[in-house]
Coordinates of C-alpha atoms in Angstrom, one line a residue:
X8 CA -3.5 -10.1 6.2
X9 CA -6.3 -9.2 3.8
X10 CA -7.8 -12.6 4.6
X11 CA -8.1 -11.7 8.2
X12 CA -9.0 -8.0 8.1
X13 CA -10.6 -7.4 4.6
X14 CA -10.6 -3.7 4.7
X15 CA -7.0 -3.1 5.8
X16 CA -4.9 -0.9 3.7
X17 CA -1.5 -2.3 3.1
X18 CA 1.5 -0.1 2.1
X19 CA 4.6 -2.0 1.1
X20 CA 8.1 -0.5 0.9
X21 CA 10.8 -2.5 -0.9
X22 CA 14.5 -2.1 -2.0
X23 CA 13.6 -4.3 -5.0
X24 CA 11.6 -3.5 -8.1
X25 CA 10.9 -6.7 -9.8
X26 CA 7.7 -6.4 -11.9
X27 CA 6.4 -9.8 -10.9
X28 CA 6.5 -8.9 -7.2
X29 CA 4.7 -5.7 -7.7
X30 CA 2.0 -7.5 -9.8
X31 CA 1.5 -10.2 -7.1
X32 CA 1.2 -7.5 -4.4
X33 CA -1.3 -5.5 -6.4
X34 CA -3.4 -8.6 -7.1
X35 CA -3.4 -9.3 -3.4
X36 CA -5.1 -6.0 -2.6
X37 CA -2.1 -3.8 -1.9
X38 CA -3.0 -0.2 -1.4
X39 CA 0.3 1.4 -2.3
X40 CA 3.7 0.1 -3.4
X41 CA 6.9 2.2 -2.8
X42 CA 10.4 1.3 -3.9
X43 CA 13.7 2.8 -2.7
X44 CA 15.0 5.3 -3.3
X45 CA 12.1 7.5 -2.0
X46 CA 11.9 10.6 -0.1
X47 CA 10.4 11.0 3.3
X48 CA 7.7 13.1 1.7
X49 CA 6.7 10.2 -0.6
X50 CA 6.4 7.8 2.3
X51 CA 4.5 10.3 4.4
X52 CA 2.2 11.0 1.4
X53 CA 1.4 7.2 0.9
X54 CA 0.8 6.6 4.5
X55 CA -1.4 9.8 4.9
X56 CA -3.5 8.7 1.9
X57 CA -3.9 5.3 3.4
X58 CA -5.0 6.8 6.7
X59 CA -7.4 9.2 5.1
X60 CA -8.9 6.6 2.9
X61 CA -9.5 4.2 5.9
X62 CA -11.1 7.1 7.9
X63 CA -13.5 7.9 5.0
X64 CA -14.4 4.2 4.8
X65 CA -15.1 4.0 8.5
X66 CA -17.2 7.2 8.4
X67 CA -19.7 5.6 5.9

């Protein structure tokens, strides 16, 4: 995805927590990585942060 749209912010949600997977995702340009269990508030905060960051980037 990052190869197609370089400035896209990716939020990943996973049931698994393998360190190697998280490392690979972060190296690929991941914006935020959430693992279960998580609250609705945590998910909302991550998505809101991504949206706000994207809007600030576009405003430049």
